[in-house]
Amino acid sequence: MTGYLLEGEEQEALQLVQKWVGERSLLEVHEEIITPAMYHVGELWQTNRISVADEHLATATCDYIMTLISPRKGTSNGKKAIFFNVEEEEHHLGLKMAADIFREEGWESRFLGTGVPDDHVLQQIEKFCPDVICISAALSYRVPEMHNIIDVLKKRMPGSVILIGGRIVKNHGMNEWNEAHVHTMSSLTAVKEWLQNVKEGRRQ
Amino acid sequence: MKRVEAIFPLPYFEIDAAWNIVAYSQEAEELFGLPDNLTKIVDEGTYDKAREWVDFHHRKTVIEMNVIKENSDVILADVYITWTDEEKAELLLIPKDSQVDKVAASLKTLQSELLKTKTELIEEKERAEQVIEQNNKLSAPFISLNKETALVPLFGDVSYEKMMSVEQNLLSAVRESEADELLFDFTAVGDIEKEGFNYLASVIKALSHMGLDLFVIGLRPGHVPNIFKWSLPEDVRFMQSLEQVISNKRTRRDNERIRQKET
């Protein structure tokens, strides 16, 4: 899988993934196949065997495949969630996976992706009126920006439910963020569990 | 820490085993200011890699590193490292071609433009869906002809979504009216989809359970095979047109009047 991603051979990679999609749940495909493949790409850069350019090609290929396997049709539960990275954060694959996990559960997910300026994000949120706002960041120097956007959201949309994910949660622990209406998601499994709890009325 | 003249006009550092910067070139100062230790310019995501590779056991090597400029921007650079002995290494940094940066920047602009367009398209799609939904709801108006008879002309294709939108309005209109005879007019119907037809059949069945006399009128030859193949509830009667229903009623009423006069 990593080989196909690094070579940009999207058709081969897609065939491989689609075989798994038929046999396993989306969560398993993401956590057991795509994520390890992309971690391996990261390791190859760490060990000086590939360049950043190779890494970007692998990311783009992976992104393309994820778009194609994204669950689009299903029964809607009438709930909406919006997903975006804090400003300038480029690591977006994990967030995209989370959006798909929401879709699989019948939510309408709107993925704003990376590089979207805060004012545009806020505009979108006000128009879309989501039930849940999901924010992701990887690098620790995004911590101030993450706090900033949470504060802005709390002021502009008091009472809205905010979920935080990405490596920032792993590196900074849960306590940095956990407060009323803000929940941290340490993995996709945690996202799935949270959604399950909402469905059964134990959350939100 | 001293400034030295490097052979090449590039950022250059001399460091010791603890990564303390011992000497630097003018270009290094221009780009990074005056950090006292290499750690200060290594980006978080590169740190583990740098720890492994900027080490005496890799005497001569080149690695890609993300480094932090004085203005906090992170740039990618090829870093050439040579350890002259265990206590001294020379680092030459070659920032990745600015041309690449330019291309990357324009790609990013394109990407965000695409994203904007995508969002606008989604909004348009939602608006169009609302219009269709509204249109669907209006595709089976309930028209009272007189106290006991009502007409429901269907417009456009009979699709599942349309029948779903129509159902609620139709059932409540029937509940509120006193009509006991309902005429479904197919004159303005285009195609009949199987799922749509089945849904309509279930609505008609519900109406028949509510005790209404049901008629289907205005069927075109193209509709007939499917209607009979998929079948409507048995008590639904078929008439050619609204005109025929009215003239039948008139005849029936006239006959009744004559009979009443005779008795």
Coordinates of C-alpha atoms in Angstrom, one line a residue, chain B residues 55-199:
Chain B
D55 CA 25.1 12.8 15.2
F56 CA 28.7 11.8 15.1
H57 CA 27.8 8.2 14.0
H58 CA 26.6 9.6 10.6
R59 CA 30.0 11.3 9.8
K60 CA 28.9 12.7 6.4
T61 CA 25.3 12.9 5.5
V62 CA 22.5 15.0 3.9
I63 CA 19.0 15.1 5.3
E64 CA 15.9 17.1 4.6
M65 CA 14.9 19.2 7.6
N66 CA 12.1 21.7 8.4
V67 CA 13.8 24.7 10.0
I68 CA 12.3 27.7 11.6
K69 CA 13.3 31.2 10.3
E70 CA 13.8 34.2 12.5
N71 CA 10.3 35.4 11.5
S72 CA 8.8 32.0 12.7
D73 CA 8.2 30.7 9.2
V74 CA 9.0 27.1 8.7
I75 CA 11.0 26.3 5.5
L76 CA 12.3 23.0 4.1
A77 CA 16.0 22.7 3.5
D78 CA 18.6 20.1 2.5
V79 CA 21.2 20.1 5.3
Y80 CA 24.7 18.8 4.5
I81 CA 26.4 17.6 7.7
T82 CA 30.1 16.7 8.1
W83 CA 31.6 15.8 11.5
T84 CA 35.3 16.7 11.5
D85 CA 35.7 15.0 14.8
E86 CA 33.4 13.9 17.7
E87 CA 33.1 17.5 19.0
K88 CA 32.7 19.4 15.8
A89 CA 30.3 19.3 12.9
E90 CA 29.8 21.7 9.9
L91 CA 26.3 22.2 8.6
L92 CA 25.5 23.7 5.2
L93 CA 21.8 24.5 4.7
I94 CA 20.3 24.8 1.2
P95 CA 16.7 26.0 1.4
K96 CA 14.6 24.2 -1.2
D97 CA 14.2 26.1 -4.4
S98 CA 12.1 29.1 -4.0
Q99 CA 10.6 28.3 -7.4
V100 CA 9.1 25.3 -5.7
D101 CA 7.7 27.5 -3.0
K102 CA 6.1 29.7 -5.7
V103 CA 4.5 26.7 -7.4
A104 CA 3.3 25.4 -4.0
A105 CA 1.9 28.8 -3.1
S106 CA 0.0 29.0 -6.4
L107 CA -1.3 25.5 -6.0
K108 CA -2.5 26.4 -2.5
T109 CA -4.3 29.4 -3.9
L110 CA -5.9 27.2 -6.6
Q111 CA -6.8 24.7 -3.9
S112 CA -8.6 27.3 -1.8
E113 CA -10.3 28.7 -4.8
L114 CA -11.6 25.2 -5.6
L115 CA -12.7 24.8 -2.1
K116 CA -14.6 28.1 -2.3
T117 CA -16.2 27.0 -5.5
K118 CA -17.0 23.6 -4.0
T119 CA -18.7 25.3 -1.0
E120 CA -20.7 27.5 -3.3
L121 CA -21.7 24.5 -5.4
I122 CA -22.9 22.7 -2.2
E123 CA -25.0 25.8 -1.3
E124 CA -26.5 25.9 -4.8
K125 CA -27.2 22.2 -4.6
E126 CA -29.0 22.7 -1.3
R127 CA -31.0 25.6 -2.7
A128 CA -31.9 23.5 -5.8
E129 CA -33.0 20.6 -3.5
Q130 CA -35.3 22.9 -1.6
V131 CA -36.8 24.1 -4.8
I132 CA -37.3 20.5 -6.0
E133 CA -38.9 19.6 -2.6
Q134 CA -41.2 22.6 -2.8
N135 CA -42.0 21.7 -6.4
N136 CA -42.7 18.1 -5.4
K137 CA -45.1 19.2 -2.7
L138 CA -47.0 21.3 -5.2
S139 CA -47.2 18.4 -7.7
A140 CA -50.4 16.9 -6.4
P141 CA -52.8 19.7 -5.3
F142 CA -56.1 18.8 -3.7
I143 CA -58.9 20.5 -5.5
S144 CA -62.5 20.2 -4.1
L145 CA -64.9 20.0 -7.1
N146 CA -68.0 19.9 -4.8
K147 CA -68.9 18.7 -1.4
E148 CA -68.4 15.0 -2.1
T149 CA -65.8 15.0 -4.9
A150 CA -62.2 16.1 -5.0
L151 CA -59.6 16.1 -7.8
V152 CA -55.9 15.4 -7.4
P153 CA -54.1 16.2 -10.6
L154 CA -50.5 14.8 -10.6
F155 CA -47.8 16.7 -12.4
G156 CA -44.5 15.5 -13.8
D157 CA -42.8 12.2 -13.2
V158 CA -44.1 9.9 -10.5
S159 CA -40.9 9.5 -8.5
Y160 CA -40.4 8.1 -4.9
E161 CA -39.2 11.5 -3.6
K162 CA -42.1 13.3 -5.1
M163 CA -44.7 10.9 -3.7
M164 CA -43.1 11.1 -0.3
S165 CA -43.4 14.9 -0.4
V166 CA -47.0 14.7 -1.6
E167 CA -48.2 12.2 0.9
Q168 CA -48.5 14.4 4.0
N169 CA -50.3 17.2 2.4
L170 CA -52.7 14.9 0.6
L171 CA -53.6 12.9 3.7
S172 CA -54.3 15.9 5.8
A173 CA -56.3 17.6 3.0
V174 CA -58.4 14.4 2.8
R175 CA -58.9 14.4 6.5
E176 CA -60.0 18.0 6.6
S177 CA -62.4 17.7 3.6
E178 CA -65.8 16.0 3.5
A179 CA -65.2 14.5 0.1
D180 CA -65.8 10.8 -0.2
E181 CA -64.8 10.5 -3.8
L182 CA -61.2 11.2 -5.0
L183 CA -60.1 11.4 -8.6
F184 CA -56.4 11.0 -9.4
D185 CA -55.7 12.7 -12.7
F186 CA -52.7 11.3 -14.6
T187 CA -53.2 13.7 -17.6
A188 CA -50.0 15.7 -16.8
V189 CA -47.9 12.7 -15.6
G190 CA -44.7 12.0 -17.5
D191 CA -42.8 8.8 -16.6
I192 CA -43.9 6.5 -13.8
E193 CA -41.0 5.0 -11.8
K194 CA -41.6 1.8 -10.0
E195 CA -40.6 3.0 -6.6
G196 CA -42.7 6.1 -7.0
F197 CA -45.6 4.1 -8.2
N198 CA -45.4 1.7 -5.3
Y199 CA -45.4 4.6 -2.9

